C-alpha cells in the first residue's frame, strides 16, 4: 500500500495490537475505519500526516491515553468517532471540534466531567496487555515517502529496546543462578577435598 489509497475499512475483523506508524505514509487516504476491533495503546504520531483524511472511526476498540491534538487538528476532517474506548481525556485542540462543523463522538470513554462515559470501575481496568511504545525520532516528523526511513528507524529503536530489556532479564537470571550455586557449594564440600586418613 502507498500514496493513492483512498479508503481503508477494517471494521469488525477482531484485529488486535497497535496501529503501526506506517499509517502516516498513506497521505492520500480519506476514510479510515478501524471500528469494532481490539486495537490498543495510543494513536501514532504519524497520523498527523493524513492531511486528506475526512472520516476517522476508531469506535469500539481499546485505545487509551489522551486523544492528541495531532488527530483533532487534521485540516480535512469531517467526522471523528472514538466512542467506546478507554481514552482518559483529549488535548486542547479537540475542544475546538465542538464549535466547528466536525462530527465528534467520544461517548463511552473514561473522560472525567463529561457525560455518557464508562462507569468508573471499567476505567480502572487495563484494556490491553500490549505496550505500544512511542519512540521519539531523531529528527522532526516528515510525511509522505520521506517517512519510510523514519518508520524503519523507529522500529529499529523499538527492537533495540526490547533486546536490551531481554538481555537485562537474562543477565539477572544468570546472576541469581550463580548465587544459588555458590550457596549450595557452601553446604556441599567439593569431592576434590581429600578425606582424613582412617
XYZ file of N, CA and C in Angstrom:
594
model
N 0.843 -1.192 0.000
C 0.000 0.000 0.000
C 0.880 1.243 0.000
N 0.410 2.307 -0.629
C 1.177 3.533 -0.666
C 0.287 4.695 -1.015
N 0.880 5.839 -1.350
C 0.092 7.001 -1.736
C -0.864 6.660 -2.869
N -2.087 7.193 -2.819
C -3.098 6.891 -3.816
C -4.259 6.129 -3.221
N -4.049 5.395 -2.134
C -5.110 4.660 -1.465
C -6.055 5.641 -0.785
N -7.364 5.502 -1.031
C -8.348 6.459 -0.533
C -9.095 5.974 0.705
N -9.362 4.687 0.808
C -10.160 4.174 1.920
C -9.562 2.887 2.476
N -9.600 2.768 3.799
C -9.278 1.514 4.480
C -10.429 1.209 5.423
N -11.081 0.072 5.200
C -12.223 -0.340 6.012
C -11.902 -1.690 6.640
N -11.445 -1.662 7.884
C -11.089 -2.877 8.604
C -12.059 -3.139 9.749
N -13.256 -2.610 9.672
C -14.203 -2.731 10.774
C -14.639 -4.176 10.994
N -14.796 -4.500 12.277
C -15.337 -5.796 12.699
C -14.520 -6.975 12.169
N -13.212 -6.947 12.453
C -12.324 -8.018 11.993
C -11.545 -8.689 13.115
N -11.842 -8.366 14.359
C -11.149 -8.948 15.515
C -9.642 -8.678 15.464
N -9.253 -7.540 14.933
C -7.840 -7.173 14.865
C -7.349 -6.701 16.226
N -6.088 -6.982 16.524
C -5.510 -6.615 17.819
C -4.181 -5.884 17.611
N -3.601 -5.428 18.727
C -2.290 -4.793 18.669
C -2.387 -3.290 18.502
N -1.316 -2.703 17.982
C -1.197 -1.251 17.862
C -1.303 -0.825 16.397
N -1.755 0.404 16.181
C -1.739 0.957 14.830
C -0.290 1.266 14.462
N 0.221 0.741 13.364
C 1.631 0.975 13.016
C 1.887 2.417 12.597
N 3.103 2.897 12.860
C 3.486 4.253 12.468
C 3.378 4.449 10.954
N 3.514 3.374 10.205
C 3.479 3.469 8.750
C 2.171 3.971 8.176
N 1.121 4.052 8.997
C -0.167 4.545 8.501
C -0.024 5.968 7.963
N 0.935 6.716 8.475
C 1.142 8.086 8.032
C 1.661 8.205 6.614
N 2.118 7.097 6.036
C 2.610 7.117 4.657
C 1.460 7.169 3.654
N 0.243 6.868 4.119
C -0.921 6.845 3.227
C -1.525 8.246 3.162
N -0.779 9.168 2.612
C -1.125 10.587 2.701
C -2.343 10.989 1.873
N -2.799 10.130 0.952
C -3.978 10.443 0.144
C -5.260 9.849 0.716
N -5.160 9.157 1.824
C -6.311 8.464 2.388
C -7.363 9.451 2.885
N -8.642 9.128 2.614
C -9.759 9.977 3.010
C -10.638 9.331 4.074
N -10.664 7.999 4.118
C -11.503 7.287 5.092
C -10.686 6.178 5.740
N -10.675 6.166 7.081
C -10.027 5.089 7.841
C -11.002 4.611 8.905
N -11.491 3.399 8.751
C -12.468 2.831 9.683
C -11.880 1.571 10.311
N -11.525 1.665 11.583
C -10.975 0.530 12.338
C -11.920 0.108 13.455
N -13.178 0.453 13.348
C -14.136 0.221 14.432
C -14.419 -1.264 14.657
N -14.865 -1.559 15.873
C -15.245 -2.915 16.281
C -14.105 -3.917 16.093
N -12.955 -3.568 16.642
C -11.815 -4.468 16.723
C -11.301 -4.443 18.160
N -10.050 -4.804 18.359
C -9.463 -4.781 19.708
C -8.094 -4.117 19.687
N -7.970 -3.039 18.912
C -6.722 -2.284 18.905
C -6.488 -1.646 20.273
N -5.219 -1.516 20.656
C -4.878 -0.982 21.974
C -3.854 0.142 21.853
N -3.557 0.756 23.006
C -2.480 1.733 23.086
C -2.881 3.123 22.636
N -1.866 3.901 22.248
C -2.046 5.289 21.820
C -2.124 5.363 20.303
N -2.660 6.467 19.806
C -2.668 6.708 18.363
C -1.288 7.212 17.950
N -0.731 6.698 16.848
C 0.647 7.052 16.469
C 0.785 8.498 16.006
N 1.961 9.075 16.227
C 2.237 10.454 15.821
C 2.098 10.659 14.320
N 2.338 9.613 13.555
C 2.329 9.745 12.096
C 0.948 10.071 11.540
N -0.090 9.964 12.361
C -1.433 10.277 11.876
C -1.571 11.749 11.509
N -0.659 12.571 11.991
C -0.684 13.990 11.629
C -0.400 14.201 10.144
N 0.099 13.158 9.479
C 0.407 13.249 8.049
C -0.822 13.021 7.163
N -1.931 12.601 7.756
C -3.125 12.280 6.966
C -3.907 13.554 6.665
N -3.341 14.409 5.845
C -3.921 15.727 5.589
C -5.193 15.677 4.747
N -5.446 14.559 4.058
C -6.649 14.439 3.229
C -7.758 13.667 3.935
N -7.501 13.186 5.136
C -8.474 12.332 5.820
C -9.733 13.117 6.174
N -10.889 12.526 5.879
C -12.177 13.151 6.177
C -12.937 12.406 7.268
N -12.796 11.086 7.284
C -13.533 10.265 8.248
C -12.569 9.354 8.986
N -12.564 9.464 10.314
C -11.800 8.568 11.188
C -12.772 7.904 12.150
N -12.803 6.584 12.135
C -13.700 5.858 13.033
C -12.895 4.826 13.810
N -12.692 5.095 15.110
C -11.964 4.189 15.996
C -12.883 3.600 17.062
N -14.185 3.650 16.848
C -15.152 3.229 17.865
C -15.004 1.751 18.222
N -15.332 1.444 19.477
C -15.365 0.062 19.971
C -14.022 -0.647 19.785
N -12.981 -0.042 20.351
C -11.670 -0.661 20.452
C -11.201 -0.545 21.896
N -9.895 -0.590 22.109
C -9.349 -0.497 23.467
C -8.256 0.568 23.544
N -8.396 1.612 22.736
C -7.426 2.701 22.774
C -7.495 3.413 24.122
N -6.361 3.936 24.557
C -6.307 4.591 25.868
C -5.427 5.834 25.789
N -5.241 6.482 26.939
C -4.438 7.693 26.980
C -5.260 8.914 26.596
N -4.580 9.948 26.173
C -5.223 11.211 25.799
C -5.338 11.299 24.280
N -6.523 11.653 23.804
C -6.709 11.856 22.368
C -5.900 13.081 21.956
N -4.915 12.928 21.071
C -3.949 14.008 20.834
C -4.426 15.073 19.855
N -3.818 16.252 19.974
C -4.084 17.362 19.055
C -3.843 16.970 17.609
N -2.854 16.127 17.378
C -2.470 15.791 16.006
C -3.609 15.134 15.238
N -4.561 14.518 15.950
C -5.732 13.937 15.295
C -6.825 14.990 15.131
N -7.095 15.722 16.204
C -8.194 16.693 16.183
C -7.931 17.875 15.263
N -6.677 18.127 14.918
C -6.337 19.288 14.093
C -6.163 18.951 12.616
N -6.490 17.726 12.212
C -6.387 17.361 10.798
C -7.306 18.258 9.972
N -6.754 18.924 8.975
C -7.445 20.034 8.315
C -8.648 19.618 7.468
N -8.694 18.363 6.995
C -9.799 17.930 6.135
C -10.853 17.131 6.888
N -10.699 16.996 8.189
C -11.561 16.121 8.990
C -13.014 16.600 8.989
N -13.925 15.647 8.745
C -15.364 15.918 8.768
C -16.038 15.173 9.912
N -15.570 13.953 10.170
C -16.190 13.149 11.225
C -15.128 12.358 11.976
N -15.130 12.491 13.302
C -14.189 11.766 14.172
C -14.986 11.008 15.221
N -14.886 9.683 15.189
C -15.611 8.838 16.138
C -14.619 8.007 16.935
N -14.599 8.234 18.243
C -13.703 7.476 19.128
C -14.492 6.858 20.281
N -15.782 6.680 20.094
C -16.655 6.192 21.166
C -16.301 4.769 21.592
N -16.575 4.484 22.853
C -16.380 3.159 23.453
C -14.944 2.658 23.317
N -14.048 3.483 23.834
C -12.662 3.113 24.047
C -12.340 3.375 25.515
N -11.083 3.687 25.803
C -10.683 3.971 27.185
C -9.872 5.268 27.265
N -10.171 6.209 26.380
C -9.479 7.496 26.428
C -9.781 8.198 27.752
N -8.744 8.796 28.326
C -8.893 9.468 29.625
C -9.036 10.980 29.484
N -8.984 11.485 28.270
C -9.123 12.916 28.036
C -8.746 13.254 26.611
N -8.801 14.539 26.274
C -8.330 14.961 24.964
C -7.654 16.315 25.078
N -6.723 16.564 24.153
C -5.936 17.793 24.172
C -6.785 18.998 23.769
N -6.207 20.175 23.956
C -6.932 21.431 23.782
C -7.518 21.601 22.388
N -6.788 21.174 21.383
C -7.259 21.334 20.006
C -8.573 20.596 19.772
N -8.801 19.518 20.505
C -10.025 18.733 20.332
C -11.257 19.501 20.802
N -11.080 20.432 21.740
C -12.212 21.234 22.208
C -12.805 22.084 21.090
N -11.988 22.443 20.109
C -12.461 23.281 19.006
C -13.460 22.544 18.116
N -13.449 21.209 18.183
C -14.371 20.436 17.351
C -15.820 20.676 17.746
N -16.040 21.063 19.004
C -17.408 21.315 19.464
C -18.013 22.546 18.787
N -17.165 23.440 18.313
C -17.635 24.705 17.746
C -17.452 24.767 16.234
N -17.011 23.686 15.636
C -16.814 23.647 14.197
C -17.873 22.803 13.520
N -17.568 22.377 12.321
C -18.502 21.570 11.531
C -18.082 20.106 11.488
N -17.343 19.680 12.493
C -16.858 18.299 12.546
C -17.716 17.485 13.511
N -18.208 16.335 13.041
C -18.909 15.423 13.935
C -17.910 14.762 14.866
N -18.163 14.827 16.168
C -17.193 14.333 17.156
C -17.930 13.523 18.215
N -17.757 12.213 18.198
C -18.411 11.324 19.159
C -17.352 10.680 20.039
N -17.341 11.050 21.330
C -16.375 10.486 22.275
C -17.085 9.804 23.445
N -18.336 9.426 23.266
C -19.097 8.775 24.337
C -18.504 7.410 24.675
N -18.782 6.942 25.892
C -18.334 5.613 26.293
C -16.853 5.488 26.521
N -16.203 6.587 26.952
C -14.789 6.544 27.304
C -14.624 6.765 28.809
N -13.490 7.283 29.210
C -13.195 7.469 30.642
C -12.762 8.912 30.908
N -13.463 9.859 30.300
C -13.089 11.269 30.380
C -13.828 11.930 31.535
N -13.129 12.367 32.571
C -13.778 12.969 33.746
C -14.558 14.233 33.379
N -15.718 14.389 34.000
C -16.511 15.597 33.807
C -17.332 15.628 32.536
N -17.292 14.571 31.755
C -18.061 14.511 30.511
C -19.219 13.533 30.655
N -20.300 13.810 29.949
C -21.478 12.942 30.001
C -21.270 11.682 29.164
N -22.064 10.679 29.499
C -22.122 9.436 28.733
C -20.768 8.737 28.642
N -20.107 8.631 29.794
C -18.825 7.934 29.862
C -18.993 6.577 30.545
N -17.956 5.773 30.521
C -17.987 4.460 31.164
C -18.100 4.606 32.678
N -18.676 3.606 33.350
C -18.630 3.590 34.821
C -17.180 3.515 35.295
N -16.882 4.152 36.411
C -15.512 4.226 36.907
C -14.848 2.864 37.072
N -15.537 1.829 37.582
C -14.876 0.509 37.717
C -14.323 -0.021 36.398
N -15.000 0.244 35.292
C -14.493 -0.207 33.989
C -13.223 0.541 33.598
N -13.130 1.801 34.012
C -11.975 2.623 33.650
C -10.730 2.264 34.450
N -10.896 1.525 35.523
C -9.757 1.121 36.341
C -9.109 -0.152 35.824
N -9.700 -0.760 34.817
C -9.176 -1.996 34.236
C -8.250 -1.656 33.074
N -7.094 -2.322 33.036
C -6.174 -2.144 31.905
C -6.792 -2.786 30.670
N -7.121 -1.986 29.629
C -7.853 -2.528 28.485
C -7.062 -3.467 27.594
N -5.735 -3.433 27.656
C -4.947 -4.286 26.766
C -3.608 -4.630 27.364
N -3.067 -5.769 26.956
C -1.800 -6.216 27.510
C -0.586 -5.825 26.689
N -0.779 -5.162 25.552
C 0.343 -4.814 24.682
C 0.757 -3.372 24.927
N 2.045 -3.153 25.110
C 2.562 -1.810 25.310
C 3.009 -1.235 23.967
N 2.260 -0.245 23.472
C 2.623 0.401 22.206
C 3.620 1.502 22.510
N 4.911 1.182 22.429
C 5.939 2.159 22.784
C 5.984 3.280 21.762
N 6.093 4.518 22.252
C 6.219 5.682 21.385
C 7.673 6.116 21.419
N 8.425 5.791 20.380
C 9.855 6.062 20.329
C 10.090 7.424 19.687
N 10.724 8.369 20.396
C 10.996 9.674 19.792
C 11.983 9.552 18.634
N 11.685 10.219 17.536
C 12.564 10.182 16.375
C 13.704 11.173 16.546
N 14.800 10.936 15.842
C 15.975 11.790 15.974
C 15.861 13.058 15.130
N 14.768 13.187 14.384
C 14.557 14.363 13.545
C 13.062 14.657 13.481
N 12.656 15.871 13.080
C 11.229 16.201 13.003
C 10.491 15.262 12.059
N 9.212 15.010 12.369
C 8.413 14.101 11.562
C 8.197 14.672 10.166
N 8.525 13.873 9.138
C 8.303 14.264 7.749
C 7.312 13.285 7.145
N 6.356 13.809 6.390
C 5.284 12.979 5.869
C 5.591 12.492 4.455
N 4.785 11.530 4.003
C 4.933 11.011 2.650
C 6.059 10.013 2.540
N 6.705 9.968 1.374
C 7.746 8.975 1.113
C 8.946 9.159 2.025
N 9.185 10.402 2.501
C 10.325 10.662 3.383
C 10.161 9.983 4.722
N 8.926 9.564 5.009
C 8.650 8.992 6.312
C 9.066 7.534 6.410
N 9.279 6.871 5.277
C 9.599 5.443 5.282
C 10.850 5.171 6.090
N 11.877 6.011 5.911
C 13.119 5.826 6.660
C 12.882 6.023 8.143
N 12.075 7.051 8.499
C 11.817 7.330 9.905
C 11.067 6.184 10.565
N 10.133 5.576 9.816
C 9.391 4.444 10.352
C 10.328 3.276 10.628
N 11.256 3.002 9.690
C 12.229 1.929 9.894
C 13.128 2.250 11.080
N 13.507 3.536 11.198
C 14.366 3.957 12.300
C 13.658 3.748 13.632
N 12.372 4.095 13.683
C 11.593 3.922 14.903
C 11.469 2.454 15.269
N 11.200 1.598 14.252
C 11.083 0.164 14.502
C 12.396 -0.420 14.988
N 13.525 0.064 14.422
C 14.841 -0.412 14.845
C 15.099 -0.070 16.303
N 14.750 1.159 16.703
C 14.937 1.571 18.091
C 14.075 0.737 19.031
N 12.841 0.465 18.607
C 11.941 -0.335 19.439
C 12.491 -1.740 19.621
N 12.985 -2.350 18.535
C 13.563 -3.687 18.623
C 14.797 -3.681 19.507
N 15.601 -2.613 19.423
C 16.802 -2.492 20.244
C 16.452 -2.426 21.724
N 15.402 -1.659 22.047
C 14.972 -1.555 23.444
C 14.465 -2.895 23.966
N 13.730 -3.616 23.116
C 13.221 -4.922 23.525
C 14.371 -5.901 23.768
N 15.397 -5.888 22.880
C 16.552 -6.767 23.053
C 17.308 -6.422 24.325
N 17.449 -5.112 24.589
C 18.146 -4.665 25.797
C 17.415 -5.126 27.048
N 16.077 -5.047 27.003
C 15.281 -5.484 28.143
C 15.430 -6.982 28.371
N 15.407 -7.765 27.269
C 15.576 -9.214 27.382
C 16.960 -9.557 27.910
N 17.987 -8.806 27.458
C 19.359 -9.051 27.894
C 19.505 -8.818 29.395
N 18.907 -7.724 29.887
C 18.967 -7.433 31.320
C 18.280 -8.522 32.124
N 17.132 -8.989 31.608
C 16.403 -10.053 32.297
C 17.223 -11.333 32.329
N 17.890 -11.641 31.197
C 18.711 -12.845 31.111
C 19.907 -12.768 32.054
N 20.557 -11.587 32.114
C 21.711 -11.410 32.997
C 21.320 -11.534 34.462
N 20.146 -10.980 34.792
C 19.672 -11.062 36.174
C 19.385 -12.507 36.557
N 18.811 -13.259 35.610
C 18.509 -14.666 35.861
C 19.791 -15.466 36.046
N 20.803 -15.173 35.197
C 22.089 -15.862 35.290
C 22.774 -15.548 36.613
N 22.685 -14.288 37.046
C 23.291 -13.879 38.313
C 22.652 -14.606 39.483
N 21.315 -14.719 39.441
C 20.605 -15.429 40.510
C 20.992 -16.896 40.541
N 21.205 -17.485 39.352
C 21.602 -18.896 39.273
C 22.977 -19.103 39.887
N 23.923 -18.186 39.595
C 25.271 -18.284 40.151
C 25.256 -18.146 41.666
N 24.441 -17.229 42.172
C 24.337 -17.053 43.619
C 23.795 -18.304 44.279
N 22.811 -18.941 43.589
C 22.252 -20.177 44.131
C 23.288 -21.280 44.178
N 24.123 -21.386 43.134
C 25.168 -22.409 43.107
C 26.216 -22.161 44.183
N 26.533 -20.881 44.430
C 27.513 -20.536 45.467
C 27.020 -20.955 46.841
N 25.732 -20.708 47.089
C 25.162 -21.098 48.381
C 25.175 -22.609 48.553
N 24.879 -23.334 47.463
C 24.873 -24.786 47.549
C 26.266 -25.324 47.837
N 27.302 -24.726 47.213
C 28.664 -25.209 47.406
C 29.137 -24.986 48.839
N 28.553 -24.016 49.522
C 28.938 -23.751 50.910
C 28.493 -24.874 51.826
N 27.424 -25.576 51.437
C 26.908 -26.665 52.263
C 27.311 -28.042 51.742
N 27.900 -28.100 50.555
C 28.311 -29.380 49.984
C 29.786 -29.296 49.628
N 30.692 -29.822 50.480
C 32.139 -29.769 50.206
C 32.469 -30.414 48.875
N 33.462 -29.873 48.233
C 33.863 -30.387 46.927
C 34.429 -31.794 47.061
N 34.173 -32.616 46.066
C 34.660 -34.000 46.083
C 36.170 -34.060 45.939
N 36.799 -32.940 45.540
C 38.245 -32.945 45.355
C 38.998 -32.814 46.678
N 38.297 -32.484 47.780
C 38.955 -32.355 49.081
C 39.268 -33.746 49.615
N 40.504 -33.961 49.994
C 40.919 -35.283 50.473
C 40.274 -35.592 51.813
N 39.872 -36.849 51.976
C 39.287 -37.289 53.243
C 40.401 -37.555 54.238
N 40.142 -37.319 55.502
C 41.164 -37.605 56.516
C 41.472 -39.089 56.576
N 42.709 -39.448 56.913
C 43.082 -40.879 56.982
C 42.276 -41.592 58.050
N 41.964 -42.839 57.827
C 41.188 -43.621 58.819
C 41.970 -43.804 60.116
